Amino acid sequence: MNRIDEYIVFQPLDSKQIRRIVEIQLNRVKDRLKQKNINICYTEEAIKLLAALGFDPNFGARPVKRVIQQMVENEIAMGILRGDIKDEDTIILDHIPSAEDVPFQNTLCIRKMENSAMDAMVAND
């Protein structure tokens, strides 16, 4: 009984697939925040940064969830605890490149969307 009679070869993930996994994980965060009446928007640049930081050739997409937890969920939780993020707020997840644009010296920015920006966004819908 304890023998291997077949095996599966997994192909390495490419950057497009990793970005899709990041989107799926961010949508889970978005759904959890909706339960607390908090909206989150994220840019393509933020997705690219999280994908780059969360990808490991040896482990595939496994580190993605950890990166999102550390860089997104923990920061949002701290904002809620400090009172910076409240019910009915909309927050934006964006990528701010460093001055020298050195890899992994980039910053993920979580900021509250101002009412004027929200009004403009609604007007564009």
PDB file of C-alpha atoms in Angstrom:
ATOM      1  CA  MET A   1       0.000   0.000   0.000  1.00  0.00           C
ATOM      2  CA  ASN A   2       2.754   2.508   0.800  1.00  0.00           C
ATOM      3  CA  ARG A   3       4.076   2.941  -2.685  1.00  0.00           C
ATOM      4  CA  ILE A   4       3.900   5.688  -5.233  1.00  0.00           C
ATOM      5  CA  ASP A   5       2.388   4.499  -8.461  1.00  0.00           C
ATOM      6  CA  GLU A   6       2.053   7.867 -10.181  1.00  0.00           C
ATOM      7  CA  TYR A   7       3.229  11.408  -9.794  1.00  0.00           C
ATOM      8  CA  ILE A   8       2.182  14.849 -10.946  1.00  0.00           C
ATOM      9  CA  VAL A   9       4.594  17.380 -12.365  1.00  0.00           C
ATOM     10  CA  PHE A  10       3.698  20.963 -11.515  1.00  0.00           C
ATOM     11  CA  GLN A  11       4.720  23.695 -13.899  1.00  0.00           C
ATOM     12  CA  PRO A  12       6.197  26.853 -12.363  1.00  0.00           C
ATOM     13  CA  LEU A  13       3.825  29.775 -12.020  1.00  0.00           C
ATOM     14  CA  ASP A  14       4.396  32.823 -14.185  1.00  0.00           C
ATOM     15  CA  SER A  15       3.997  36.459 -13.130  1.00  0.00           C
ATOM     16  CA  LYS A  16       0.495  36.722 -14.605  1.00  0.00           C
ATOM     17  CA  GLN A  17      -0.699  33.769 -12.516  1.00  0.00           C
ATOM     18  CA  ILE A  18       0.921  35.174  -9.370  1.00  0.00           C
ATOM     19  CA  ARG A  19      -0.799  38.534  -9.948  1.00  0.00           C
ATOM     20  CA  ARG A  20      -4.125  36.708 -10.304  1.00  0.00           C
ATOM     21  CA  ILE A  21      -3.507  34.930  -6.991  1.00  0.00           C
ATOM     22  CA  VAL A  22      -2.768  38.311  -5.371  1.00  0.00           C
ATOM     23  CA  GLU A  23      -6.075  39.640  -6.733  1.00  0.00           C
ATOM     24  CA  ILE A  24      -7.950  36.646  -5.314  1.00  0.00           C
ATOM     25  CA  GLN A  25      -6.349  37.147  -1.899  1.00  0.00           C
ATOM     26  CA  LEU A  26      -7.048  40.906  -1.960  1.00  0.00           C
ATOM     27  CA  ASN A  27     -10.680  40.208  -2.866  1.00  0.00           C
ATOM     28  CA  ARG A  28     -10.916  38.034   0.243  1.00  0.00           C
ATOM     29  CA  VAL A  29      -9.604  40.947   2.306  1.00  0.00           C
ATOM     30  CA  LYS A  30     -12.112  43.211   0.535  1.00  0.00           C
ATOM     31  CA  ASP A  31     -14.992  40.873   1.429  1.00  0.00           C
ATOM     32  CA  ARG A  32     -13.947  40.769   5.088  1.00  0.00           C
ATOM     33  CA  LEU A  33     -13.695  44.565   5.226  1.00  0.00           C
ATOM     34  CA  LYS A  34     -17.154  44.926   3.640  1.00  0.00           C
ATOM     35  CA  GLN A  35     -18.556  43.120   6.683  1.00  0.00           C
ATOM     36  CA  LYS A  36     -17.171  46.023   8.731  1.00  0.00           C
ATOM     37  CA  ASN A  37     -18.539  48.637   6.270  1.00  0.00           C
ATOM     38  CA  ILE A  38     -15.053  49.511   5.018  1.00  0.00           C
ATOM     39  CA  ASN A  39     -14.288  49.588   1.302  1.00  0.00           C
ATOM     40  CA  ILE A  40     -10.871  48.988  -0.225  1.00  0.00           C
ATOM     41  CA  CYS A  41      -9.621  49.799  -3.717  1.00  0.00           C
ATOM     42  CA  TYR A  42      -6.244  48.730  -5.025  1.00  0.00           C
ATOM     43  CA  THR A  43      -4.149  49.734  -7.990  1.00  0.00           C
ATOM     44  CA  GLU A  44      -2.464  47.526 -10.559  1.00  0.00           C
ATOM     45  CA  GLU A  45       0.867  48.820  -9.221  1.00  0.00           C
ATOM     46  CA  ALA A  46       0.014  47.536  -5.737  1.00  0.00           C
ATOM     47  CA  ILE A  47      -0.855  44.130  -7.195  1.00  0.00           C
ATOM     48  CA  LYS A  48       2.449  44.016  -9.081  1.00  0.00           C
ATOM     49  CA  LEU A  49       4.429  44.893  -5.946  1.00  0.00           C
ATOM     50  CA  LEU A  50       2.664  42.284  -3.796  1.00  0.00           C
ATOM     51  CA  ALA A  51       3.157  39.697  -6.539  1.00  0.00           C
ATOM     52  CA  ALA A  52       6.873  40.471  -6.753  1.00  0.00           C
ATOM     53  CA  LEU A  53       7.327  40.350  -2.986  1.00  0.00           C
ATOM     54  CA  GLY A  54       5.148  37.263  -2.559  1.00  0.00           C
ATOM     55  CA  PHE A  55       6.669  35.097  -5.259  1.00  0.00           C
ATOM     56  CA  ASP A  56       9.365  32.568  -4.458  1.00  0.00           C
ATOM     57  CA  PRO A  57      10.618  30.225  -7.200  1.00  0.00           C
ATOM     58  CA  ASN A  58      10.984  27.425  -4.652  1.00  0.00           C
ATOM     59  CA  PHE A  59       7.606  27.829  -2.981  1.00  0.00           C
ATOM     60  CA  GLY A  60       5.494  29.310  -5.779  1.00  0.00           C
ATOM     61  CA  ALA A  61       2.584  31.376  -4.471  1.00  0.00           C
ATOM     62  CA  ARG A  62       2.701  30.179  -0.867  1.00  0.00           C
ATOM     63  CA  PRO A  63       4.399  33.359   0.406  1.00  0.00           C
ATOM     64  CA  VAL A  64       1.745  35.590  -1.229  1.00  0.00           C
ATOM     65  CA  LYS A  65      -0.715  35.124   1.611  1.00  0.00           C
ATOM     66  CA  ARG A  66       1.955  35.929   4.194  1.00  0.00           C
ATOM     67  CA  VAL A  67       3.002  39.103   2.358  1.00  0.00           C
ATOM     68  CA  ILE A  68      -0.617  40.274   2.115  1.00  0.00           C
ATOM     69  CA  GLN A  69      -1.141  39.532   5.791  1.00  0.00           C
ATOM     70  CA  GLN A  70       1.957  41.472   6.827  1.00  0.00           C
ATOM     71  CA  MET A  71       1.749  44.404   4.420  1.00  0.00           C
ATOM     72  CA  VAL A  72      -2.003  44.836   4.007  1.00  0.00           C
ATOM     73  CA  GLU A  73      -4.067  43.143   6.705  1.00  0.00           C
ATOM     74  CA  ASN A  74      -1.813  44.067   9.631  1.00  0.00           C
ATOM     75  CA  GLU A  75      -1.539  47.699   8.499  1.00  0.00           C
ATOM     76  CA  ILE A  76      -5.301  48.008   8.032  1.00  0.00           C
ATOM     77  CA  ALA A  77      -5.886  46.420  11.438  1.00  0.00           C
ATOM     78  CA  MET A  78      -3.503  48.918  13.039  1.00  0.00           C
ATOM     79  CA  GLY A  79      -5.331  51.766  11.268  1.00  0.00           C
ATOM     80  CA  ILE A  80      -8.649  50.512  12.636  1.00  0.00           C
ATOM     81  CA  LEU A  81      -7.239  50.191  16.156  1.00  0.00           C
ATOM     82  CA  ARG A  82      -5.735  53.716  15.994  1.00  0.00           C
ATOM     83  CA  GLY A  83      -9.060  55.068  14.761  1.00  0.00           C
ATOM     84  CA  ASP A  84      -7.610  56.211  11.438  1.00  0.00           C
ATOM     85  CA  ILE A  85      -9.915  53.840   9.529  1.00  0.00           C
ATOM     86  CA  LYS A  86     -13.592  53.800  10.509  1.00  0.00           C
ATOM     87  CA  ASP A  87     -16.943  52.502   9.289  1.00  0.00           C
ATOM     88  CA  GLU A  88     -17.968  53.794   5.852  1.00  0.00           C
ATOM     89  CA  ASP A  89     -14.357  54.699   4.967  1.00  0.00           C
ATOM     90  CA  THR A  90     -12.842  53.815   1.628  1.00  0.00           C
ATOM     91  CA  ILE A  91      -9.141  53.060   1.634  1.00  0.00           C
ATOM     92  CA  ILE A  92      -6.773  52.864  -1.307  1.00  0.00           C
ATOM     93  CA  LEU A  93      -3.925  50.395  -1.580  1.00  0.00           C
ATOM     94  CA  ASP A  94      -1.223  51.782  -3.855  1.00  0.00           C
ATOM     95  CA  HIS A  95       2.457  51.358  -4.668  1.00  0.00           C
ATOM     96  CA  ILE A  96       4.843  54.233  -4.057  1.00  0.00           C
ATOM     97  CA  PRO A  97       8.196  53.625  -5.781  1.00  0.00           C
ATOM     98  CA  SER A  98      11.300  54.720  -3.909  1.00  0.00           C
ATOM     99  CA  ALA A  99      13.348  57.653  -5.166  1.00  0.00           C
ATOM    100  CA  GLU A 100      16.078  55.390  -6.527  1.00  0.00           C
ATOM    101  CA  ASP A 101      13.552  52.743  -7.615  1.00  0.00           C
ATOM    102  CA  VAL A 102      15.693  50.091  -5.942  1.00  0.00           C
ATOM    103  CA  PRO A 103      13.937  46.694  -5.991  1.00  0.00           C
ATOM    104  CA  PHE A 104      12.264  45.810  -2.682  1.00  0.00           C
ATOM    105  CA  GLN A 105      12.844  49.357  -1.414  1.00  0.00           C
ATOM    106  CA  ASN A 106       9.342  50.169  -2.581  1.00  0.00           C
ATOM    107  CA  THR A 107       6.516  51.123  -0.283  1.00  0.00           C
ATOM    108  CA  LEU A 108       2.944  49.945  -0.195  1.00  0.00           C
ATOM    109  CA  CYS A 109       0.722  52.888   0.707  1.00  0.00           C
ATOM    110  CA  ILE A 110      -2.609  52.457   2.464  1.00  0.00           C
ATOM    111  CA  ARG A 111      -4.494  55.732   2.605  1.00  0.00           C
ATOM    112  CA  LYS A 112      -8.025  56.872   3.218  1.00  0.00           C
ATOM    113  CA  MET A 113      -9.886  58.194   0.193  1.00  0.00           C
ATOM    114  CA  GLU A 114     -11.060  61.761   0.736  1.00  0.00           C
ATOM    115  CA  ASN A 115     -14.705  62.653   0.160  1.00  0.00           C
ATOM    116  CA  SER A 116     -13.886  64.852  -2.861  1.00  0.00           C
ATOM    117  CA  ALA A 117     -12.081  61.943  -4.537  1.00  0.00           C
ATOM    118  CA  MET A 118     -15.014  59.641  -3.766  1.00  0.00           C
ATOM    119  CA  ASP A 119     -17.437  62.179  -5.293  1.00  0.00           C
ATOM    120  CA  ALA A 120     -15.322  62.329  -8.458  1.00  0.00           C
ATOM    121  CA  MET A 121     -15.189  58.539  -8.589  1.00  0.00           C
ATOM    122  CA  VAL A 122     -18.986  58.303  -8.270  1.00  0.00           C
ATOM    123  CA  ALA A 123     -19.395  60.969 -10.977  1.00  0.00           C
ATOM    124  CA  ASN A 124     -17.225  58.895 -13.322  1.00  0.00           C
ATOM    125  CA  ASP A 125     -19.296  55.725 -12.856  1.00  0.00           C
TER     126      ASP A 125
END
